[in-house]
Amino acid sequence: MAKNTSLYFRIVEGRNLPAKDSGTSDPYCIVKVDNEVVATATVWKNLNPFWGEEYTLHLPMGFHSLSFHVMDEDTIHDDVIGKITLTKEAIGAQAKLDCWLNLTKVDPDEEVQGEIHLGLELLKDTEKISLRCQVIEADLAPRDISGTSDPFTRVIFNNHSAETSIIKKTRFPHWGETLELELDPEELREEEGTVTVQVWDWDMVGKNDFLGKVTPQLEGWFRLLPLGNNEVDAG
């Protein structure tokens, strides 16, 4: 695929969508190239929505996949109806695609949640041993039609943890913070010791929502992974 590629696509319509709200749904479609996102208008109370919307997206050379998520808009939390994912190879193999595609079920907590930019450093001196983690910034996947969260990051090593500040209403938080965990020398001799970085969406009323986690190595951008279980924020 060429270095600079534009993809034209038209989201035409859906049919026989499942009812999420009292016999109907309020569907809209989110289109994602990795973490670049566009969203259609919502078609209210309709299981056979017609959108007829056209878009052109720039495809970066290193992109992983193109996905279409059909969502049901709600007042509090939007529901996922289903998705279609097209890989880079599938898109490159055909110049044009025009057909009906079956939606597959999706669990939002099984999706890659975005990327986070981190730096790790182990500091040793005569008095203490510290693990320093630079939490720089993140590019988070949207959770609903608003496209924003109130994210903060938690760094965990064994029984030690530290958190960044909360950044309100953004999908692209820039923390630029350095978190430091003071460690016992014995902990470094334990092979099971692992650094985990979690990103959470802060909620003033209910529990915080999990946004993704990663086990980083040194410095760079890391793809945030899903929970893998029904982990609940204990903080």
Coordinates of C-alpha atoms in Angstrom, one line a residue:
M1 CA 0.0 0.0 0.0
A2 CA 1.3 3.5 -0.9
K3 CA 2.9 5.6 1.8
N4 CA 0.0 8.2 1.6
T5 CA -3.4 6.5 1.0
S6 CA -6.9 8.0 1.2
L7 CA -9.9 5.7 1.6
Y8 CA -13.3 6.8 0.4
F9 CA -16.2 5.0 1.9
R10 CA -20.0 5.4 2.1
I11 CA -22.0 4.1 5.1
V12 CA -25.3 3.3 3.4
E13 CA -27.7 1.5 5.7
G14 CA -28.3 -1.2 8.2
R15 CA -31.0 -3.8 8.5
N16 CA -32.5 -6.1 11.1
L17 CA -30.5 -4.6 13.9
P18 CA -31.2 -6.0 17.4
A19 CA -33.5 -3.9 19.7
K20 CA -31.6 -2.5 22.7
D21 CA -34.3 -0.2 24.1
S22 CA -37.9 -1.3 24.6
G23 CA -38.2 -2.9 21.1
T24 CA -36.1 -0.5 19.2
S25 CA -32.7 1.2 19.0
D26 CA -31.1 4.6 18.2
P27 CA -28.2 3.5 15.9
Y28 CA -25.2 5.4 14.8
C29 CA -21.9 4.2 13.3
I30 CA -18.4 4.9 14.5
V31 CA -15.6 4.4 12.0
K32 CA -12.1 3.9 13.3
V33 CA -8.7 3.7 11.6
D34 CA -6.7 2.6 14.6
N35 CA -7.7 5.5 16.9
E36 CA -8.8 8.1 14.3
V37 CA -12.6 8.3 14.5
V38 CA -15.6 9.7 12.6
A39 CA -19.2 9.1 13.6
T40 CA -22.5 9.3 11.6
A41 CA -25.6 10.9 12.7
T42 CA -28.0 8.9 15.0
V43 CA -31.1 7.5 13.4
W44 CA -33.7 7.5 16.2
K45 CA -36.0 4.5 16.9
N46 CA -35.1 2.5 13.9
L47 CA -33.8 -1.1 13.4
N48 CA -33.3 -0.5 9.6
P49 CA -31.5 2.8 9.6
F50 CA -30.4 4.7 6.5
W51 CA -27.4 6.9 6.9
G52 CA -26.1 7.5 3.3
E53 CA -23.1 9.4 4.6
E54 CA -19.7 9.7 2.7
Y55 CA -16.2 10.1 4.2
T56 CA -12.6 10.1 3.1
L57 CA -10.0 9.0 5.7
H58 CA -6.3 9.2 5.4
L59 CA -4.7 5.8 6.0
P60 CA -1.2 6.1 7.7
M61 CA 1.4 3.7 6.4
G62 CA 1.5 1.8 9.7
F63 CA -2.2 1.5 10.4
H64 CA -3.5 -1.9 11.7
S65 CA -7.2 -2.1 10.8
L66 CA -10.3 -0.2 9.8
S67 CA -13.4 -0.9 12.0
F68 CA -17.0 0.0 11.9
H69 CA -18.9 -0.1 15.2
V70 CA -22.7 0.2 15.2
M71 CA -23.8 1.8 18.5
D72 CA -27.1 2.4 20.2
E73 CA -27.2 5.9 21.6
D74 CA -28.4 6.2 25.2
T75 CA -28.7 9.0 27.8
I76 CA -26.1 7.5 30.2
H77 CA -24.0 4.9 28.3
D78 CA -24.2 3.9 24.7
D79 CA -24.5 0.2 23.9
V80 CA -22.5 -1.7 21.2
I81 CA -24.7 -3.4 18.7
G82 CA -21.9 -5.0 16.6
K83 CA -18.9 -4.3 14.5
I84 CA -17.0 -5.1 11.2
T85 CA -13.2 -5.1 11.1
L86 CA -11.2 -4.9 7.8
T87 CA -7.5 -5.5 8.1
K88 CA -4.9 -3.6 6.2
E89 CA -4.3 -6.7 4.0
A90 CA -8.0 -7.1 3.2
I91 CA -8.3 -3.5 2.2
G92 CA -5.2 -3.6 0.0
A93 CA -6.4 -6.8 -1.8
Q94 CA -9.4 -5.2 -3.4
A95 CA -9.8 -1.8 -5.0
K96 CA -13.6 -1.6 -4.4
L97 CA -16.0 -3.2 -2.0
D98 CA -19.8 -2.7 -2.3
C99 CA -22.0 -5.3 -0.4
W100 CA -23.8 -6.2 2.8
L101 CA -21.5 -7.2 5.6
N102 CA -22.6 -9.1 8.7
L103 CA -22.0 -7.5 12.1
T104 CA -20.3 -9.5 14.7
K105 CA -20.9 -9.2 18.4
V106 CA -18.3 -7.2 20.4
D107 CA -17.3 -6.7 24.1
P108 CA -15.9 -3.2 24.4
D109 CA -13.5 -4.5 27.1
E110 CA -12.0 -7.0 24.6
E111 CA -10.9 -4.2 22.2
V112 CA -7.5 -2.5 22.0
Q113 CA -8.1 0.7 23.9
G114 CA -5.6 3.0 22.3
E115 CA -2.0 3.9 22.9
I116 CA 0.1 5.4 25.7
H117 CA 3.5 7.0 25.7
L118 CA 5.7 5.9 28.7
G119 CA 9.2 5.9 29.9
L120 CA 10.7 3.6 32.6
E121 CA 13.9 3.9 34.6
L122 CA 15.3 2.0 37.5
L123 CA 17.3 4.2 39.9
K124 CA 19.7 2.7 42.4
D125 CA 21.8 4.6 45.0
T126 CA 23.3 3.7 48.4
E127 CA 20.1 4.7 50.3
K128 CA 17.2 3.4 48.1
I129 CA 16.0 1.8 44.9
S130 CA 13.2 3.5 42.9
L131 CA 11.2 2.8 39.8
R132 CA 10.6 5.9 37.9
C133 CA 7.8 6.0 35.3
Q134 CA 7.3 9.0 33.0
V135 CA 3.6 9.1 32.0
I136 CA 3.7 11.4 29.0
E137 CA 0.5 11.2 26.9
A138 CA -2.1 8.9 25.5
D139 CA -4.3 8.4 22.4
L140 CA -7.4 6.7 23.8
A141 CA -10.2 4.8 21.9
P142 CA -13.6 6.4 22.2
R143 CA -16.1 4.8 24.6
D144 CA -19.3 6.4 23.3
I145 CA -20.6 9.2 21.0
S146 CA -19.2 11.9 23.2
G147 CA -15.7 10.6 22.4
T148 CA -14.2 11.8 25.6
S149 CA -13.2 10.5 29.1
D150 CA -11.7 11.9 32.3
P151 CA -8.6 9.7 32.2
F152 CA -5.9 9.1 34.8
T153 CA -3.1 6.6 34.9
R154 CA -2.1 4.2 37.7
V155 CA 1.4 2.5 37.8
I156 CA 1.6 -0.7 39.8
F157 CA 4.6 -2.8 40.8
N158 CA 3.8 -5.6 43.3
N159 CA 2.1 -3.8 46.3
H160 CA 3.3 -0.3 45.2
S161 CA 1.2 2.0 43.2
A162 CA 1.0 5.7 42.2
E163 CA -1.4 7.7 40.1
T164 CA -1.3 10.7 37.8
S165 CA -3.7 13.6 38.0
I166 CA -7.1 13.4 36.3
I167 CA -7.5 15.2 33.0
K168 CA -11.1 16.2 32.2
K169 CA -13.0 15.6 29.0
T170 CA -10.4 14.4 26.6
R171 CA -9.4 11.5 24.5
F172 CA -5.8 12.8 24.1
P173 CA -4.6 13.4 27.6
H174 CA -1.1 14.9 28.1
W175 CA 0.1 14.3 31.6
G176 CA 3.9 14.9 31.4
E177 CA 4.2 13.6 34.9
T178 CA 6.9 11.4 36.6
L179 CA 5.7 8.8 39.1
E180 CA 8.2 7.2 41.4
L181 CA 7.8 4.0 43.4
E182 CA 10.3 3.2 46.2
L183 CA 11.2 -0.5 46.2
D184 CA 12.6 -3.0 48.6
P185 CA 15.8 -4.7 47.2
E186 CA 14.3 -8.1 47.7
E187 CA 11.5 -7.3 45.3
L188 CA 14.0 -7.0 42.4
R189 CA 15.1 -10.6 43.0
E190 CA 11.6 -11.9 42.5
E191 CA 11.0 -13.0 39.0
E192 CA 7.3 -12.5 39.2
G193 CA 7.6 -8.7 39.8
T194 CA 6.0 -6.9 36.9
V195 CA 5.2 -3.3 36.1
T196 CA 1.6 -2.7 35.0
V197 CA 0.3 0.6 33.8
Q198 CA -3.5 1.0 33.8
V199 CA -5.6 3.9 32.4
W200 CA -9.0 4.6 34.0
D201 CA -11.9 6.9 33.3
W202 CA -12.6 8.8 36.5
D203 CA -16.3 8.9 37.6
M204 CA -17.5 11.3 40.3
V205 CA -20.6 9.3 41.1
G206 CA -20.1 5.6 40.2
K207 CA -17.1 3.4 39.9
N208 CA -14.2 4.3 37.6
D209 CA -14.3 2.7 34.1
F210 CA -11.3 0.7 32.9
L211 CA -9.8 2.1 29.7
G212 CA -6.8 -0.2 29.1
K213 CA -3.5 -1.6 30.5
V214 CA 0.0 -2.4 29.3
T215 CA 3.1 -4.0 30.7
P216 CA 5.8 -1.6 29.3
Q217 CA 9.5 -2.1 28.5
L218 CA 11.8 0.9 28.7
E219 CA 10.4 3.9 26.7
G220 CA 8.0 4.3 23.8
W221 CA 4.4 4.1 22.7
F222 CA 2.5 1.0 23.8
R223 CA -0.9 -0.3 22.7
L224 CA -3.4 -0.5 25.6
L225 CA -4.8 -3.9 26.0
P226 CA -8.2 -5.0 27.5
L227 CA -8.8 -6.3 31.0
G228 CA -8.9 -10.0 30.3
N229 CA -11.2 -10.3 33.3
N230 CA -13.9 -8.3 35.1
E231 CA -11.4 -6.2 37.1
V232 CA -13.0 -3.5 39.2
D233 CA -11.2 -0.3 40.3
A234 CA -10.5 -0.6 43.9
G235 CA -9.5 3.0 44.2

